[in-house]
Short mmCIF file of C-alpha atoms and ligand atoms in Angstrom, two decimals:
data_model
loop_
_atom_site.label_atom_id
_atom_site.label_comp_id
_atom_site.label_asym_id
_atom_site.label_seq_id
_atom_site.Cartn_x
_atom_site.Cartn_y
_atom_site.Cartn_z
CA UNK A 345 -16.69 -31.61 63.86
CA UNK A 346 -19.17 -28.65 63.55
CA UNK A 347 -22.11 -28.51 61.23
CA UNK A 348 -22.81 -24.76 61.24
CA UNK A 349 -22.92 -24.39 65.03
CA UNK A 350 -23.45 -27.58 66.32
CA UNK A 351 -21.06 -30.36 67.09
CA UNK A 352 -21.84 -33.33 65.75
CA UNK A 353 -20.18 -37.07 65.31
CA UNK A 354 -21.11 -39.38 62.33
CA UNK A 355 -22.68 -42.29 64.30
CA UNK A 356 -23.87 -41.91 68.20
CA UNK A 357 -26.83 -43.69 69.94
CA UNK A 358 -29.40 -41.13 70.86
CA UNK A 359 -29.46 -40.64 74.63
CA UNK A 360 -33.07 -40.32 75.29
CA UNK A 361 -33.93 -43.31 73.49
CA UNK A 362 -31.33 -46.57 74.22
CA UNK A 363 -30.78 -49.19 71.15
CA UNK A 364 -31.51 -45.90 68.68
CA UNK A 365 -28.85 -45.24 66.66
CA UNK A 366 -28.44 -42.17 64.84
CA UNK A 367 -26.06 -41.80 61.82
CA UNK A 368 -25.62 -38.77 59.52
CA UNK A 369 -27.13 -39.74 55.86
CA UNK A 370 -24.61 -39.10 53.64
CA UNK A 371 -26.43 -40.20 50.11
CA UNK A 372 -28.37 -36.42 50.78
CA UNK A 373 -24.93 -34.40 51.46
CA UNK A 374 -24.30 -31.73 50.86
CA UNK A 375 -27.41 -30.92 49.52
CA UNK A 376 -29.60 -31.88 52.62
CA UNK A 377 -28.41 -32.55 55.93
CA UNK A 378 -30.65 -35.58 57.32
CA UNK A 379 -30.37 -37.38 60.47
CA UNK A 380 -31.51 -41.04 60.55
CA UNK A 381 -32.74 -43.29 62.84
CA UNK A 382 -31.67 -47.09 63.28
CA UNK A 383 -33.12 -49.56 65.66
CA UNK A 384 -33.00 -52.87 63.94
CA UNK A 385 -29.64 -54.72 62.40
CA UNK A 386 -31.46 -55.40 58.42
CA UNK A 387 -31.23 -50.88 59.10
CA UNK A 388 -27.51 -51.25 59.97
CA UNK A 389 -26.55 -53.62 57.18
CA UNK A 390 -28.76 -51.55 54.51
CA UNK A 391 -27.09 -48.54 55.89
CA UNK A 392 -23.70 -49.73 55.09
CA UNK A 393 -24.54 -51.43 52.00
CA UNK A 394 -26.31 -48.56 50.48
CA UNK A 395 -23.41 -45.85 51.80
CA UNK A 396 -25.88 -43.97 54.04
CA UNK A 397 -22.49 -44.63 55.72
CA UNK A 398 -19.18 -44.81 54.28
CA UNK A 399 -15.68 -44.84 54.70
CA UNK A 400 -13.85 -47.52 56.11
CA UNK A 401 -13.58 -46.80 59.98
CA UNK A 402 -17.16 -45.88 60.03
CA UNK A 403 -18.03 -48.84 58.58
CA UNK A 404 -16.57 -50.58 61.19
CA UNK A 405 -18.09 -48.82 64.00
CA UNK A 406 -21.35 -48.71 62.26
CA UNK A 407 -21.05 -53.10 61.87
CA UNK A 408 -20.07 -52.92 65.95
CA UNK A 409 -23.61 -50.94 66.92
CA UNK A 410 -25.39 -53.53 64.59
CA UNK A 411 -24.11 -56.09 66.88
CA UNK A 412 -25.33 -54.20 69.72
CA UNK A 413 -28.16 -54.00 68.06
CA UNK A 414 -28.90 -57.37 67.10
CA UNK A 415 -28.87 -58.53 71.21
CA UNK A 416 -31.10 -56.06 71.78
CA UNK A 417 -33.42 -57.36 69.06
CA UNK A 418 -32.86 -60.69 69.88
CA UNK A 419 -34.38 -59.45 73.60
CA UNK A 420 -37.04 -57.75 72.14
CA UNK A 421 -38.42 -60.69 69.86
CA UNK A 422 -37.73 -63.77 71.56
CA UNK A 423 -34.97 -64.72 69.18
CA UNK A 424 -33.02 -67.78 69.03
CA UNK A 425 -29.65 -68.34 70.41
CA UNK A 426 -27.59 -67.74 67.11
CA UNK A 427 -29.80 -64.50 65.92
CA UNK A 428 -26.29 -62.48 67.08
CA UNK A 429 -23.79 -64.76 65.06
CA UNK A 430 -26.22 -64.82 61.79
CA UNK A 431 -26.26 -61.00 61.71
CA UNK A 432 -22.59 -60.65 62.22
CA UNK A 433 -22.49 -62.85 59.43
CA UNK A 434 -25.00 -60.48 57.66
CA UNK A 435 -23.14 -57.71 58.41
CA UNK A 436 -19.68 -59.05 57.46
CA UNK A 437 -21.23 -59.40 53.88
CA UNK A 438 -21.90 -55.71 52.79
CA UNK A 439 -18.68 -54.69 51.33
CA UNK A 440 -15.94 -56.63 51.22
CA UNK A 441 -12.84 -54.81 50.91
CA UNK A 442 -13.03 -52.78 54.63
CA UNK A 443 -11.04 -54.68 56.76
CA UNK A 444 -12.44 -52.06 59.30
CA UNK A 445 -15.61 -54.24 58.84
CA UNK A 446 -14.22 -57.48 59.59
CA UNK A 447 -11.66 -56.09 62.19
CA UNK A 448 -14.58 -54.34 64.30
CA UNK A 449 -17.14 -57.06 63.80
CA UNK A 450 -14.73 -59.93 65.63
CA UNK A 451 -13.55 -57.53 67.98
CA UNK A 452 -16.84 -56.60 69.47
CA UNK A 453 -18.01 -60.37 69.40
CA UNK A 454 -14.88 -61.39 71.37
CA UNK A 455 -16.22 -58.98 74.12
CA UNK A 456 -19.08 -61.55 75.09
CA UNK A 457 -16.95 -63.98 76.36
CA UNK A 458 -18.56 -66.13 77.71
CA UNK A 459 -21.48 -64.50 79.14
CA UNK A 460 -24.57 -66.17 78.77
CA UNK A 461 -26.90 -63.32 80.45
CA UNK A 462 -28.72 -61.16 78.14
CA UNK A 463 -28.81 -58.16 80.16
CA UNK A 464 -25.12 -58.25 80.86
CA UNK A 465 -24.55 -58.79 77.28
CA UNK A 466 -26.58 -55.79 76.12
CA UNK A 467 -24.65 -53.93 78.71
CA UNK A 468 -21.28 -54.76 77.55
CA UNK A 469 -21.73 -54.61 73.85
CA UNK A 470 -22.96 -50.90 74.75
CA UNK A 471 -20.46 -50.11 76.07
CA UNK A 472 -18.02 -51.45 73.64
CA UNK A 473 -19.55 -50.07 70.98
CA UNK A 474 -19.26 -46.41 72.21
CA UNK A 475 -15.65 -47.33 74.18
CA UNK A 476 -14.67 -48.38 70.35
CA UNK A 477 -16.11 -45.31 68.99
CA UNK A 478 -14.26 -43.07 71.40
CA UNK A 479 -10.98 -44.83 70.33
CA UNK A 480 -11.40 -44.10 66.77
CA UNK A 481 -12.06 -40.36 67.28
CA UNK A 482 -8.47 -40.05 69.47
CA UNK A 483 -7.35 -42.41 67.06
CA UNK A 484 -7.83 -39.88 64.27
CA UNK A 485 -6.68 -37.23 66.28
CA UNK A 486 -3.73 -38.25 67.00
CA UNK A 487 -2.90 -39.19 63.15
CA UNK A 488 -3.22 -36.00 62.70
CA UNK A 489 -1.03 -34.84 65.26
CA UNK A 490 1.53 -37.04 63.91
CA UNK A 491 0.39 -36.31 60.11
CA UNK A 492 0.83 -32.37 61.11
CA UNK A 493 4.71 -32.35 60.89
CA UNK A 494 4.19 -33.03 57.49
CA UNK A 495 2.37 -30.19 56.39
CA UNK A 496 4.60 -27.90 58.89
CA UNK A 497 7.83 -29.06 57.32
CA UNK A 498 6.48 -28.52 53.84
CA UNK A 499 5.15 -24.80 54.82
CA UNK A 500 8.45 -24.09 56.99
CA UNK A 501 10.69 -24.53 53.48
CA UNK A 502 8.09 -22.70 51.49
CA UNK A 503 6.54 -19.88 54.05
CA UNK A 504 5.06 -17.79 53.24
CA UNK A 505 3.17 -19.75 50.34
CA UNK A 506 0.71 -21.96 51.26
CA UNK A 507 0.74 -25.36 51.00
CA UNK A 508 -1.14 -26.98 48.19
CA UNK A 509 -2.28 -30.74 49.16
CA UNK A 510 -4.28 -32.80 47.44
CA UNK A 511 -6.68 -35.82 48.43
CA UNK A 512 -8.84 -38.26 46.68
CA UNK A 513 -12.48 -39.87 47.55
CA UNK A 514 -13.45 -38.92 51.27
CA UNK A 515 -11.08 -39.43 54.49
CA UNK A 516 -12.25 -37.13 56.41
CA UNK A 517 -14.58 -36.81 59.45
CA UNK A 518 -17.65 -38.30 57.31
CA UNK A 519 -15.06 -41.39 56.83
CA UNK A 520 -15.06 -41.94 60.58
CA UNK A 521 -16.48 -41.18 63.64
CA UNK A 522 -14.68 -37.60 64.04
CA UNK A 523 -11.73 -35.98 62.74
CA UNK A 524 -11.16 -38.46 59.63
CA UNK A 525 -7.73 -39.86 58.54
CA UNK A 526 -5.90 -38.36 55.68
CA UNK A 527 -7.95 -34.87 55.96
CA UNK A 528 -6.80 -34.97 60.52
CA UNK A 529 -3.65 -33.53 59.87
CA UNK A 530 -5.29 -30.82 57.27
CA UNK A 531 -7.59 -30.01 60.20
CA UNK A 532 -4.37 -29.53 62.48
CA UNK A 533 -2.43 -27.85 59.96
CA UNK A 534 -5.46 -25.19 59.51
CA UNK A 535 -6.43 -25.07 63.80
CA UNK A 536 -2.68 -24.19 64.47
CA UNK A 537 -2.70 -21.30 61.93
CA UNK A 538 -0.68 -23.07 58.78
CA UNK A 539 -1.29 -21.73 55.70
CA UNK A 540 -3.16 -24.43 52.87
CA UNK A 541 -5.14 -25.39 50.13
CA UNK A 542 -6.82 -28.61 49.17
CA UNK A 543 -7.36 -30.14 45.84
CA UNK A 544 -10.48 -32.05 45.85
CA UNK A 545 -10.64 -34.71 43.13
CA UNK A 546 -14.09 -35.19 42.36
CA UNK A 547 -14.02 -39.05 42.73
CA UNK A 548 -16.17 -40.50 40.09
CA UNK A 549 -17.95 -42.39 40.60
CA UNK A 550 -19.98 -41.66 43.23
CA UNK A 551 -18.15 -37.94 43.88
CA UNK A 552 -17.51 -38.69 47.40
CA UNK A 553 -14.83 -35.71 47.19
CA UNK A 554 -16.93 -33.15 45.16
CA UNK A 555 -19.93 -34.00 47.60
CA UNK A 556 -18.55 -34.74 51.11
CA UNK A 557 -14.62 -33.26 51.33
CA UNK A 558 -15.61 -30.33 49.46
CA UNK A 559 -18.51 -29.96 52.10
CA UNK A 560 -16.37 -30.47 55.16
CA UNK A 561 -13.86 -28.38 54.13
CA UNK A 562 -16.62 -26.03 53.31
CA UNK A 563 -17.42 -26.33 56.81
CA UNK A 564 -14.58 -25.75 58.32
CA UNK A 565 -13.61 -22.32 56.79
CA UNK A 566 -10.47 -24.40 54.62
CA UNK A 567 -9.72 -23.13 51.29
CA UNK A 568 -10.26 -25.73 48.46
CA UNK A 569 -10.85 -26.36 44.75
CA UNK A 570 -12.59 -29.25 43.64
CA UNK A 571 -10.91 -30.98 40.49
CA UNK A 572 -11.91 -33.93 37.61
CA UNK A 573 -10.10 -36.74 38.84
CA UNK A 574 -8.10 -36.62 35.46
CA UNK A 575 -6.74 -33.08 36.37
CA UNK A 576 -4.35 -34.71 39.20
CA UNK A 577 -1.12 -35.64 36.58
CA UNK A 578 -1.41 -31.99 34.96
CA UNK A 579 -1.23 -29.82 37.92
CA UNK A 580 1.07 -32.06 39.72
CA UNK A 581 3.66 -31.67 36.45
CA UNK A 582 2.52 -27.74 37.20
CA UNK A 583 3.96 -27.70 40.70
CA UNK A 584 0.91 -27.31 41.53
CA UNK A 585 0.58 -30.06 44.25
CA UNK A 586 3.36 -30.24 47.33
CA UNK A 587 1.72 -33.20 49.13
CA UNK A 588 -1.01 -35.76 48.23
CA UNK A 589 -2.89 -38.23 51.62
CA UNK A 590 -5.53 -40.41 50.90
CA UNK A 591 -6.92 -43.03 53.12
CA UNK A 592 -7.09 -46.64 53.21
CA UNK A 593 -10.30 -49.25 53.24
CA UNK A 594 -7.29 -52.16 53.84
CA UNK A 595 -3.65 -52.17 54.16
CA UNK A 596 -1.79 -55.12 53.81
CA UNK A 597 1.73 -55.54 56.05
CA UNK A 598 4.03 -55.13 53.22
CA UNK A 599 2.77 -51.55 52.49
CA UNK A 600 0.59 -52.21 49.49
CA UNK A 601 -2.58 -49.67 50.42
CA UNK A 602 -6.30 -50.51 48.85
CA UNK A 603 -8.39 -47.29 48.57
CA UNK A 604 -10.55 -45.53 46.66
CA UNK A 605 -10.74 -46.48 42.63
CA UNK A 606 -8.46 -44.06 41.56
CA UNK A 607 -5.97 -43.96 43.94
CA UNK A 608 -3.44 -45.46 42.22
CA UNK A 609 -2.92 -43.40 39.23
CA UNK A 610 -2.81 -40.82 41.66
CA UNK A 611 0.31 -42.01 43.22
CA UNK A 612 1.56 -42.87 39.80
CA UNK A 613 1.75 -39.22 38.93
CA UNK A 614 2.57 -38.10 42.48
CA UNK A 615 5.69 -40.59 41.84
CA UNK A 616 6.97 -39.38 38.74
CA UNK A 617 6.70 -35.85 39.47
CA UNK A 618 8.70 -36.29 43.19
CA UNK A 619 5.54 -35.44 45.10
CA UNK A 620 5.45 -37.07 48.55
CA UNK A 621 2.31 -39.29 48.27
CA UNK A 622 1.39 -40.23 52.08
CA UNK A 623 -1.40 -42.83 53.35
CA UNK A 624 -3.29 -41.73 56.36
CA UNK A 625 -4.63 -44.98 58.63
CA UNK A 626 -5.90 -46.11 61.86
CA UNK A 627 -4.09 -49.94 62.90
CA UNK A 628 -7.43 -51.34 62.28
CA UNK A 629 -7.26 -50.72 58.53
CA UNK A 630 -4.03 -53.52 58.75
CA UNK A 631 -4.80 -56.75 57.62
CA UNK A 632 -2.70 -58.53 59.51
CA UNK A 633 -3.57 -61.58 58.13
CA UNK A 634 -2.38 -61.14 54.34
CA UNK A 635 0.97 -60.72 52.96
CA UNK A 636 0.25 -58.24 49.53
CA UNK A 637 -1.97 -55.80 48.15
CA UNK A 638 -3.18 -58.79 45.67
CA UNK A 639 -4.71 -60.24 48.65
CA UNK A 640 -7.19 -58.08 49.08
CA UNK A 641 -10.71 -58.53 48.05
CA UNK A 642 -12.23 -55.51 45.50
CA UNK A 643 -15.33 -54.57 46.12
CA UNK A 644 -17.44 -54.41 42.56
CA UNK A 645 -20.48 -52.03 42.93
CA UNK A 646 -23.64 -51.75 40.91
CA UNK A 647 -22.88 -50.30 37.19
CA UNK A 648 -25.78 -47.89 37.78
CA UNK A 649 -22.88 -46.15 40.05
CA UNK A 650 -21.35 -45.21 37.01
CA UNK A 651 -24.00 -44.47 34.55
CA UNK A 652 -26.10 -42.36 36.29
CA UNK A 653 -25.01 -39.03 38.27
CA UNK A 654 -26.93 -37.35 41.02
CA UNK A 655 -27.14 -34.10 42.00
CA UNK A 656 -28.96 -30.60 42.79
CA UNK A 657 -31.46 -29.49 40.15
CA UNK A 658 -34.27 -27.08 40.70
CA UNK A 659 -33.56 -27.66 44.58
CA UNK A 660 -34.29 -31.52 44.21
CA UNK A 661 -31.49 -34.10 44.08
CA UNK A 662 -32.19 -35.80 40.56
CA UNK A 663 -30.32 -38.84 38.91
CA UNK A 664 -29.46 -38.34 35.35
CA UNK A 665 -28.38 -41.12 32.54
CA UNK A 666 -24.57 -40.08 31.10
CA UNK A 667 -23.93 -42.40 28.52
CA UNK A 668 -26.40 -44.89 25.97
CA UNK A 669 -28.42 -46.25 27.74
CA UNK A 670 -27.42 -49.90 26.27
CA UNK A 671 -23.75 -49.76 26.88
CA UNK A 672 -22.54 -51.47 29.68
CA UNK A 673 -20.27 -50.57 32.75
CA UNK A 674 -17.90 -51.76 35.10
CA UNK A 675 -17.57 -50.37 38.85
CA UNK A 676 -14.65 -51.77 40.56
CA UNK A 677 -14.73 -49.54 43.99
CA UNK A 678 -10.94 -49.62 45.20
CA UNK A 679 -7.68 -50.49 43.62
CA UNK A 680 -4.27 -51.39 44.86
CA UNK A 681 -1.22 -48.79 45.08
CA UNK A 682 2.26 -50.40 45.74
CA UNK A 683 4.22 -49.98 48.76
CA UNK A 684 7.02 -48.42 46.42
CA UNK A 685 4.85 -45.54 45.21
CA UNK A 686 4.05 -44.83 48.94
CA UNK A 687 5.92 -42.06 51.11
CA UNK A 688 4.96 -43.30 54.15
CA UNK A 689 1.93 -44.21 56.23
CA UNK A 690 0.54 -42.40 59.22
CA UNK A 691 -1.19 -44.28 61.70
CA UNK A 692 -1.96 -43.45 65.39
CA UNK A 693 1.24 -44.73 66.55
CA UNK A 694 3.24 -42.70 64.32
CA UNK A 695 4.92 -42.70 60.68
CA UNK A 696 6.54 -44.82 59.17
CA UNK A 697 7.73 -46.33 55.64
CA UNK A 698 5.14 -48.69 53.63
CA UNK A 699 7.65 -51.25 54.03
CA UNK A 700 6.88 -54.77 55.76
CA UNK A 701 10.09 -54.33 58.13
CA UNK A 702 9.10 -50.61 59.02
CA UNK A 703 5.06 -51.52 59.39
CA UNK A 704 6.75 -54.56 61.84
CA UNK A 705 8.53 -52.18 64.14
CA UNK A 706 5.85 -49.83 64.71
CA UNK A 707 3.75 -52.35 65.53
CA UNK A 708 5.63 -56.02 66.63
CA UNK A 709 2.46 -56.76 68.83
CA UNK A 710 0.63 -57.76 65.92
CA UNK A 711 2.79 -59.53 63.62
CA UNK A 712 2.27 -63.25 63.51
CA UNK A 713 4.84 -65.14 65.28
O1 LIG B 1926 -16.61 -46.41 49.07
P1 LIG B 1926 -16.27 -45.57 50.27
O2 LIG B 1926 -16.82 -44.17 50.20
O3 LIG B 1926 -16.62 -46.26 51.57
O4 LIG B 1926 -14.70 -45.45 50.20
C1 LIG B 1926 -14.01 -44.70 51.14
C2 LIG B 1926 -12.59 -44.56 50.84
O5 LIG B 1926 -12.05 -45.14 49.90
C3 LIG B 1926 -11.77 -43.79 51.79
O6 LIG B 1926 -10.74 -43.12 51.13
C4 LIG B 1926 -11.20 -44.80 52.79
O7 LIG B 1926 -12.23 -45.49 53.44
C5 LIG B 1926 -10.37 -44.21 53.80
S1 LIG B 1926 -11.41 -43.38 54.87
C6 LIG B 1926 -10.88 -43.02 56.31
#
């Protein structure tokens, strides 16, 4: 998407210098816009652990350049034989609840084959890696394509109001490589003329909607308010809200969707107020090999996420201290919404229920004979 006047992706390696791979630093937005430099995979893995990148699919493409990476390093140093399986490893352990991660590591590993030349394998994993980057950005694009009709059906029965959506953490372009998932068919909705508003919950704890959605949308010229994250029930009760999408970090076949902390009372309220509550998702956010929600692993962050907040004070970005300093906190990252509060989910191969039978049709290649 565009940064003022410039195009730009989240993650690309720079042309004029091979095995440099530039990402957009997102601990700085949206008070400074900062462009880092990676060249080794302890970079990648501190990138991902740290959230200079976030967001499920980028996480994933992120983990696949880190393999690409690591074969380069493994050139450059003289490395033994297994340096590219221990930092897959490495990389697998940053955060555990992406199944992006997991699902991108494996699949750029199982491009090797069994080549045993260096320089061939250097050339193939680059290649992957961008081949798997260009997927996710049409990927994305065509969710929201198919995540558009939504929003258009909603705005055809109540023309000429606009349509009030509302989202939670960040799943938009910052999430992925371009285009994001549950904020694609927003950027449709608004490119084709379609009249809308966003609600932004804030997403404590680490504001990843008050910083980065508010930003993009920002950006992009789309109206928005940002909201606490305990605003949601009331102005959904207000008619307020005609549509919540969020994202997903994993989705298990059954329907059950992990994202952002939060989340769930989210589609609690969106439930018992009859507000469609839709999951926007690329096929590699499926774990296919799970059968429920209570499968999946949830990631537990550093309490310091939740004690201290950052932002913009006398144009510096300063961390304050919220509550005494000797109680303690807990900073679960993700929870668990059930398939039954779920509308439906979007993915690139079209809609359909959060239910294991209608997840199985859409996609029968992958289910487990
Ligand atoms: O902890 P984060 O910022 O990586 O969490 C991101 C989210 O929960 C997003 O909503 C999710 O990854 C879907 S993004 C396309």
């Amino acid at each position: 998407m565009k940064v003022g006047k410039k195009y730009y992706r989240t993650i690309w390696e720079d042309e004029n210098n091979p095995g440099t791979i530039q990402i957009i630093d997102q601990r700085w937005l949206p008070h400074k816009f900062i462009i880092e430099n990676l060249t080794t995979v302890d970079g990648i893995v501190d990138s991902i652990r740290e959230m200079h990148v976030r967001g499920a699919p980028l996480i994933g493409i992120t983990a696949a350049y880190g393999v690409y990476l690591s074969k380069k390093e493994k050139k450059r140093n003289g490395l033994g034989i297994n340096f590219i399986f221990e930092s897959a490893d490495k990389l697998k352990s940053t955060r555990p609840t992406a199944k992006n991660l997991f699902w991108a590591i494996d699949e750029i590993l199982s491009s090797i084959n069994n080549n045993d030349n260096i320089d061939n394998i250097i050339q193939i994993l680059q290649t992957k890696t961008q081949d798997m980057a260009d997927k996710d950005v049409a990927d994305c694009r065509t969710i929201g394509e198919h995540g558009f009709k939504i929003i258009n059906d909603i705005s055809n029965s109540k023309s000429p109001e606009q349509v009030n959506i509302l989202t939670h953490c960040n799943a938009g372009w910052l999430a992925t490589v371009d285009y994001g998932t549950a904020l694609a068919p927003i950027y449709v909705a608004h490119e084709k003329g379609i009249k809308l508003h966003v609600w932004v919950d804030e997403t404590r704890p680490r504001n990843q909607g008050a910083k980065l959605t508010a930003w993009e949308l920002a950006e992009q010229g789309i109206p928005h308010t940002v909201i606490v994250d305990n605003a949601g029930g009331h102005i959904m009760q207000k008619g307020m809200v005609d549509l919540v999408i969020v994202g997903s970090d994993r989705t298990a076949p059954n329907g059950d969707v992990a994202n952002k902390i939060g989340t769930y009372l989210k589609a609690l309220s969106a439930y018992d107020n009859n507000i469609p509550f839709y999951v926007a998702l690329p096929s590699s956010t499926i774990d296919w090999e799970i059968e429920t929600g209570e499968d999946i692993p949830i990631e537990e962050r550093n309490p310091d996420e939740v004690i201290f907040v950052d932002g913009l004070y006398n144009n510096e970005v300063v961390s304050i201290l919220v509550p005494p300093e000797q109680s303690p906190a807990l900073n679960y990252a993700f929870d668990v919404t059930p398939a039954n509060l779920v509308t439906g989910l979007i993915t690139e191969r079209g809609i359909c229920k959060a239910t294991k039978e209608c997840i199985a049709e859409l996609f029968p290649d992958k289910i487990k004979k």
